[in-house]
JSON list of C-alpha atoms in Angstrom, two decimals:
[
{"chain": "E", "resi": 1, "resn": "MET", "atom": "CA", "xyz": [-18.14, -23.57, 28.10]},
{"chain": "E", "resi": 2, "resn": "LYS", "atom": "CA", "xyz": [-14.86, -22.85, 26.37]},
{"chain": "E", "resi": 3, "resn": "ALA", "atom": "CA", "xyz": [-14.67, -22.70, 22.58]},
{"chain": "E", "resi": 4, "resn": "TYR", "atom": "CA", "xyz": [-13.62, -25.84, 20.79]},
{"chain": "E", "resi": 5, "resn": "ARG", "atom": "CA", "xyz": [-9.89, -26.16, 20.24]},
{"chain": "E", "resi": 6, "resn": "PHE", "atom": "CA", "xyz": [-8.27, -29.14, 18.53]},
{"chain": "E", "resi": 7, "resn": "ARG", "atom": "CA", "xyz": [-5.08, -29.75, 20.47]},
{"chain": "E", "resi": 8, "resn": "LEU", "atom": "CA", "xyz": [-3.44, -31.48, 17.50]},
{"chain": "E", "resi": 9, "resn": "ALA", "atom": "CA", "xyz": [-4.21, -28.61, 15.09]},
{"chain": "E", "resi": 10, "resn": "THR", "atom": "CA", "xyz": [-0.55, -27.70, 14.60]},
{"chain": "E", "resi": 11, "resn": "LEU", "atom": "CA", "xyz": [0.34, -31.30, 13.84]},
{"chain": "E", "resi": 12, "resn": "ALA", "atom": "CA", "xyz": [-2.63, -31.51, 11.47]},
{"chain": "E", "resi": 13, "resn": "ARG", "atom": "CA", "xyz": [-1.43, -28.40, 9.58]},
{"chain": "E", "resi": 14, "resn": "VAL", "atom": "CA", "xyz": [2.11, -29.81, 9.32]},
{"chain": "E", "resi": 15, "resn": "ARG", "atom": "CA", "xyz": [0.81, -33.16, 8.11]},
{"chain": "E", "resi": 16, "resn": "ALA", "atom": "CA", "xyz": [-1.50, -31.47, 5.58]},
{"chain": "E", "resi": 17, "resn": "ALA", "atom": "CA", "xyz": [1.46, -29.48, 4.22]},
{"chain": "E", "resi": 18, "resn": "GLY", "atom": "CA", "xyz": [3.45, -32.73, 4.00]},
{"chain": "E", "resi": 19, "resn": "GLU", "atom": "CA", "xyz": [0.59, -34.39, 2.14]},
{"chain": "E", "resi": 20, "resn": "ARG", "atom": "CA", "xyz": [0.40, -31.51, -0.35]},
{"chain": "E", "resi": 21, "resn": "SER", "atom": "CA", "xyz": [4.14, -31.75, -0.89]},
{"chain": "E", "resi": 22, "resn": "ALA", "atom": "CA", "xyz": [3.93, -35.53, -1.37]},
{"chain": "E", "resi": 23, "resn": "ARG", "atom": "CA", "xyz": [1.04, -35.06, -3.82]},
{"chain": "E", "resi": 24, "resn": "GLN", "atom": "CA", "xyz": [3.10, -32.57, -5.83]},
{"chain": "E", "resi": 25, "resn": "GLY", "atom": "CA", "xyz": [6.06, -34.98, -5.77]},
{"chain": "E", "resi": 26, "resn": "LEU", "atom": "CA", "xyz": [3.79, -37.71, -7.10]},
{"chain": "E", "resi": 27, "resn": "GLY", "atom": "CA", "xyz": [2.61, -35.39, -9.87]},
{"chain": "E", "resi": 28, "resn": "ARG", "atom": "CA", "xyz": [6.21, -34.69, -10.86]},
{"chain": "E", "resi": 29, "resn": "ALA", "atom": "CA", "xyz": [7.06, -38.40, -10.76]},
{"chain": "E", "resi": 30, "resn": "ILE", "atom": "CA", "xyz": [4.06, -39.23, -12.97]},
{"chain": "E", "resi": 31, "resn": "GLY", "atom": "CA", "xyz": [5.16, -36.51, -15.39]},
{"chain": "E", "resi": 32, "resn": "ASP", "atom": "CA", "xyz": [8.72, -37.86, -15.42]},
{"chain": "E", "resi": 33, "resn": "LEU", "atom": "CA", "xyz": [7.42, -41.36, -16.09]},
{"chain": "E", "resi": 34, "resn": "GLY", "atom": "CA", "xyz": [5.29, -40.10, -18.98]},
{"chain": "E", "resi": 35, "resn": "ALA", "atom": "CA", "xyz": [8.27, -38.23, -20.45]},
{"chain": "E", "resi": 36, "resn": "ALA", "atom": "CA", "xyz": [10.49, -41.30, -20.12]},
{"chain": "E", "resi": 37, "resn": "ARG", "atom": "CA", "xyz": [7.87, -43.46, -21.81]},
{"chain": "E", "resi": 38, "resn": "GLY", "atom": "CA", "xyz": [7.53, -40.92, -24.62]},
{"chain": "E", "resi": 39, "resn": "ALA", "atom": "CA", "xyz": [11.30, -40.84, -25.13]},
{"chain": "E", "resi": 40, "resn": "ALA", "atom": "CA", "xyz": [11.42, -44.66, -25.15]},
{"chain": "E", "resi": 41, "resn": "THR", "atom": "CA", "xyz": [8.63, -44.83, -27.72]},
{"chain": "E", "resi": 42, "resn": "SER", "atom": "CA", "xyz": [10.42, -42.28, -29.89]},
{"chain": "E", "resi": 43, "resn": "ALA", "atom": "CA", "xyz": [13.77, -44.10, -29.58]},
{"chain": "E", "resi": 44, "resn": "LEU", "atom": "CA", "xyz": [12.14, -47.40, -30.48]},
{"chain": "E", "resi": 45, "resn": "GLY", "atom": "CA", "xyz": [10.50, -45.78, -33.51]},
{"chain": "E", "resi": 46, "resn": "ASP", "atom": "CA", "xyz": [13.85, -44.40, -34.62]},
{"chain": "E", "resi": 47, "resn": "TYR", "atom": "CA", "xyz": [15.46, -47.80, -34.17]},
{"chain": "E", "resi": 48, "resn": "ARG", "atom": "CA", "xyz": [12.73, -49.56, -36.13]},
{"chain": "E", "resi": 49, "resn": "ALA", "atom": "CA", "xyz": [12.93, -46.98, -38.92]},
{"chain": "E", "resi": 50, "resn": "GLY", "atom": "CA", "xyz": [16.58, -47.85, -39.50]},
{"chain": "E", "resi": 51, "resn": "ALA", "atom": "CA", "xyz": [16.35, -51.54, -38.67]},
{"chain": "E", "resi": 52, "resn": "SER", "atom": "CA", "xyz": [16.26, -52.97, -42.17]},
{"chain": "E", "resi": 53, "resn": "VAL", "atom": "CA", "xyz": [19.67, -53.49, -43.75]},
{"chain": "E", "resi": 54, "resn": "PRO", "atom": "CA", "xyz": [19.83, -51.53, -46.98]},
{"chain": "E", "resi": 55, "resn": "GLU", "atom": "CA", "xyz": [22.01, -52.29, -49.97]},
{"chain": "E", "resi": 56, "resn": "LEU", "atom": "CA", "xyz": [25.07, -50.24, -49.14]},
{"chain": "E", "resi": 57, "resn": "SER", "atom": "CA", "xyz": [28.73, -50.11, -49.96]},
{"chain": "E", "resi": 58, "resn": "GLY", "atom": "CA", "xyz": [31.31, -51.04, -47.30]},
{"chain": "E", "resi": 59, "resn": "ARG", "atom": "CA", "xyz": [31.78, -47.52, -45.93]},
{"chain": "E", "resi": 60, "resn": "GLN", "atom": "CA", "xyz": [28.03, -46.77, -45.98]},
{"chain": "E", "resi": 61, "resn": "LEU", "atom": "CA", "xyz": [27.30, -50.09, -44.31]},
{"chain": "E", "resi": 62, "resn": "GLU", "atom": "CA", "xyz": [29.75, -49.29, -41.55]},
{"chain": "E", "resi": 63, "resn": "SER", "atom": "CA", "xyz": [28.09, -45.90, -41.00]},
{"chain": "E", "resi": 64, "resn": "TRP", "atom": "CA", "xyz": [24.63, -47.52, -40.99]},
{"chain": "E", "resi": 65, "resn": "TYR", "atom": "CA", "xyz": [25.83, -50.12, -38.45]},
{"chain": "E", "resi": 66, "resn": "GLU", "atom": "CA", "xyz": [27.17, -47.42, -36.10]},
{"chain": "E", "resi": 67, "resn": "ALA", "atom": "CA", "xyz": [23.92, -45.46, -36.34]},
{"chain": "E", "resi": 68, "resn": "SER", "atom": "CA", "xyz": [21.92, -48.63, -35.73]},
{"chain": "E", "resi": 69, "resn": "THR", "atom": "CA", "xyz": [24.07, -49.49, -32.72]},
{"chain": "E", "resi": 70, "resn": "ARG", "atom": "CA", "xyz": [23.58, -45.98, -31.29]},
{"chain": "E", "resi": 71, "resn": "ALA", "atom": "CA", "xyz": [19.82, -46.25, -31.84]},
{"chain": "E", "resi": 72, "resn": "ALA", "atom": "CA", "xyz": [19.74, -49.63, -30.06]},
{"chain": "E", "resi": 73, "resn": "ALA", "atom": "CA", "xyz": [21.77, -48.22, -27.16]},
{"chain": "E", "resi": 74, "resn": "SER", "atom": "CA", "xyz": [19.36, -45.29, -26.99]},
{"chain": "E", "resi": 75, "resn": "VAL", "atom": "CA", "xyz": [16.39, -47.69, -26.75]},
{"chain": "E", "resi": 76, "resn": "VAL", "atom": "CA", "xyz": [18.09, -49.61, -23.95]},
{"chain": "E", "resi": 77, "resn": "ALA", "atom": "CA", "xyz": [18.95, -46.40, -22.08]},
{"chain": "E", "resi": 78, "resn": "CYS", "atom": "CA", "xyz": [15.41, -45.09, -22.48]},
{"chain": "E", "resi": 79, "resn": "GLU", "atom": "CA", "xyz": [13.93, -48.35, -21.21]},
{"chain": "E", "resi": 80, "resn": "ALA", "atom": "CA", "xyz": [16.24, -48.13, -18.18]},
{"chain": "E", "resi": 81, "resn": "ARG", "atom": "CA", "xyz": [15.00, -44.57, -17.54]},
{"chain": "E", "resi": 82, "resn": "VAL", "atom": "CA", "xyz": [11.40, -45.80, -17.80]},
{"chain": "E", "resi": 83, "resn": "ALA", "atom": "CA", "xyz": [12.14, -48.49, -15.21]},
{"chain": "E", "resi": 84, "resn": "GLU", "atom": "CA", "xyz": [13.81, -45.97, -12.89]},
{"chain": "E", "resi": 85, "resn": "ALA", "atom": "CA", "xyz": [10.97, -43.49, -13.33]},
{"chain": "E", "resi": 86, "resn": "GLY", "atom": "CA", "xyz": [8.48, -46.28, -12.59]},
{"chain": "E", "resi": 87, "resn": "VAL", "atom": "CA", "xyz": [10.26, -47.12, -9.34]},
{"chain": "E", "resi": 88, "resn": "ALA", "atom": "CA", "xyz": [10.41, -43.43, -8.40]},
{"chain": "E", "resi": 89, "resn": "CYS", "atom": "CA", "xyz": [6.71, -43.05, -9.23]},
{"chain": "E", "resi": 90, "resn": "ASP", "atom": "CA", "xyz": [5.79, -46.05, -7.05]},
{"chain": "E", "resi": 91, "resn": "ALA", "atom": "CA", "xyz": [7.86, -44.65, -4.17]},
{"chain": "E", "resi": 92, "resn": "ALA", "atom": "CA", "xyz": [6.25, -41.21, -4.55]},
{"chain": "E", "resi": 93, "resn": "ARG", "atom": "CA", "xyz": [2.79, -42.79, -4.63]},
{"chain": "E", "resi": 94, "resn": "GLN", "atom": "CA", "xyz": [3.56, -44.72, -1.47]},
{"chain": "E", "resi": 95, "resn": "ARG", "atom": "CA", "xyz": [4.83, -41.55, 0.30]},
{"chain": "E", "resi": 96, "resn": "TRP", "atom": "CA", "xyz": [1.68, -39.70, -0.73]},
{"chain": "E", "resi": 97, "resn": "GLN", "atom": "CA", "xyz": [-0.59, -42.54, 0.44]},
{"chain": "E", "resi": 98, "resn": "VAL", "atom": "CA", "xyz": [1.10, -42.62, 3.85]},
{"chain": "E", "resi": 99, "resn": "ALA", "atom": "CA", "xyz": [0.84, -38.82, 4.18]},
{"chain": "E", "resi": 100, "resn": "ALA", "atom": "CA", "xyz": [-2.80, -38.87, 3.06]},
{"chain": "E", "resi": 101, "resn": "ARG", "atom": "CA", "xyz": [-3.64, -41.56, 5.64]},
{"chain": "E", "resi": 102, "resn": "GLN", "atom": "CA", "xyz": [-1.98, -39.51, 8.39]},
{"chain": "E", "resi": 103, "resn": "VAL", "atom": "CA", "xyz": [-4.00, -36.43, 7.43]},
{"chain": "E", "resi": 104, "resn": "GLU", "atom": "CA", "xyz": [-7.20, -38.47, 7.23]},
{"chain": "E", "resi": 105, "resn": "LEU", "atom": "CA", "xyz": [-6.55, -39.94, 10.67]},
{"chain": "E", "resi": 106, "resn": "LEU", "atom": "CA", "xyz": [-6.09, -36.50, 12.22]},
{"chain": "E", "resi": 107, "resn": "GLU", "atom": "CA", "xyz": [-9.22, -35.23, 10.47]},
{"chain": "E", "resi": 108, "resn": "ARG", "atom": "CA", "xyz": [-11.23, -38.15, 11.89]},
{"chain": "E", "resi": 109, "resn": "ILE", "atom": "CA", "xyz": [-9.86, -37.47, 15.38]},
{"chain": "E", "resi": 110, "resn": "ASP", "atom": "CA", "xyz": [-10.77, -33.78, 14.99]},
{"chain": "E", "resi": 111, "resn": "ARG", "atom": "CA", "xyz": [-14.32, -34.64, 13.84]},
{"chain": "E", "resi": 112, "resn": "ARG", "atom": "CA", "xyz": [-14.79, -37.07, 16.70]},
{"chain": "E", "resi": 113, "resn": "ARG", "atom": "CA", "xyz": [-13.46, -34.61, 19.30]},
{"chain": "E", "resi": 114, "resn": "ARG", "atom": "CA", "xyz": [-15.61, -31.81, 17.84]},
{"chain": "E", "resi": 115, "resn": "LEU", "atom": "CA", "xyz": [-18.71, -34.03, 18.14]},
{"chain": "E", "resi": 116, "resn": "GLU", "atom": "CA", "xyz": [-17.77, -34.92, 21.72]},
{"chain": "E", "resi": 117, "resn": "TRP", "atom": "CA", "xyz": [-17.27, -31.23, 22.55]},
{"chain": "E", "resi": 118, "resn": "ARG", "atom": "CA", "xyz": [-20.61, -30.34, 20.94]},
{"chain": "E", "resi": 119, "resn": "ALA", "atom": "CA", "xyz": [-22.39, -33.11, 22.89]},
{"chain": "E", "resi": 120, "resn": "ALA", "atom": "CA", "xyz": [-20.78, -31.94, 26.14]},
{"chain": "E", "resi": 121, "resn": "ALA", "atom": "CA", "xyz": [-21.77, -28.34, 25.40]},
{"chain": "E", "resi": 122, "resn": "GLU", "atom": "CA", "xyz": [-25.37, -29.40, 24.72]},
{"chain": "E", "resi": 123, "resn": "ARG", "atom": "CA", "xyz": [-25.45, -31.43, 27.97]},
{"chain": "E", "resi": 124, "resn": "ALA", "atom": "CA", "xyz": [-24.09, -28.46, 29.90]},
{"chain": "E", "resi": 125, "resn": "GLU", "atom": "CA", "xyz": [-26.67, -26.15, 28.31]},
{"chain": "E", "resi": 126, "resn": "ARG", "atom": "CA", "xyz": [-29.50, -28.60, 29.11]},
{"chain": "E", "resi": 127, "resn": "ALA", "atom": "CA", "xyz": [-28.29, -28.92, 32.68]},
{"chain": "E", "resi": 128, "resn": "GLU", "atom": "CA", "xyz": [-28.17, -25.14, 33.03]},
{"chain": "E", "resi": 129, "resn": "LEU", "atom": "CA", "xyz": [-31.67, -24.78, 31.58]},
{"chain": "E", "resi": 130, "resn": "GLU", "atom": "CA", "xyz": [-33.01, -27.49, 33.88]},
{"chain": "E", "resi": 131, "resn": "ASP", "atom": "CA", "xyz": [-31.33, -25.87, 36.85]},
{"chain": "E", "resi": 132, "resn": "ARG", "atom": "CA", "xyz": [-32.76, -22.36, 36.24]},
{"chain": "E", "resi": 133, "resn": "PRO", "atom": "CA", "xyz": [-36.33, -23.01, 37.41]},
{"chain": "E", "resi": 134, "resn": "THR", "atom": "CA", "xyz": [-35.11, -24.48, 40.66]},
{"chain": "E", "resi": 135, "resn": "ARG", "atom": "CA", "xyz": [-32.93, -21.45, 41.33]},
{"chain": "E", "resi": 136, "resn": "ARG", "atom": "CA", "xyz": [-35.85, -19.05, 40.91]},
{"chain": "E", "resi": 137, "resn": "GLY", "atom": "CA", "xyz": [-37.87, -20.84, 43.51]},
{"chain": "E", "resi": 138, "resn": "HIS", "atom": "CA", "xyz": [-35.03, -20.80, 45.99]},
{"chain": "E", "resi": 139, "resn": "PRO", "atom": "CA", "xyz": [-33.45, -17.40, 46.35]}
]
């Protein structure tokens, strides 16, 4: 009997490479989300640190107001980046899950076909062994 050969092996290798790439993309997206969250936390801390209105002269008050406005804008921008990174992370997770399911499906097909091949090989071997004694008796 011929050796086992999975006819979809090339497709399985391509899909496995795609799954690895999607997994790496998910890792990068998770890292980006973590960095965005860290930046947002830092920006919020900076904003809160300067949030109380100190006793200042007119010129100092104007400078404090501008710094406070920049800090608030930074918090808003960071929160927007967190939201964008969250969406990108969800999309990357979904791509990875689809790729992982495709690889898993091909692996299940390969296992099932391998078992079928093994069973057929065992049947053929049994048939050959059962047929040998009858051949000896009949030259």
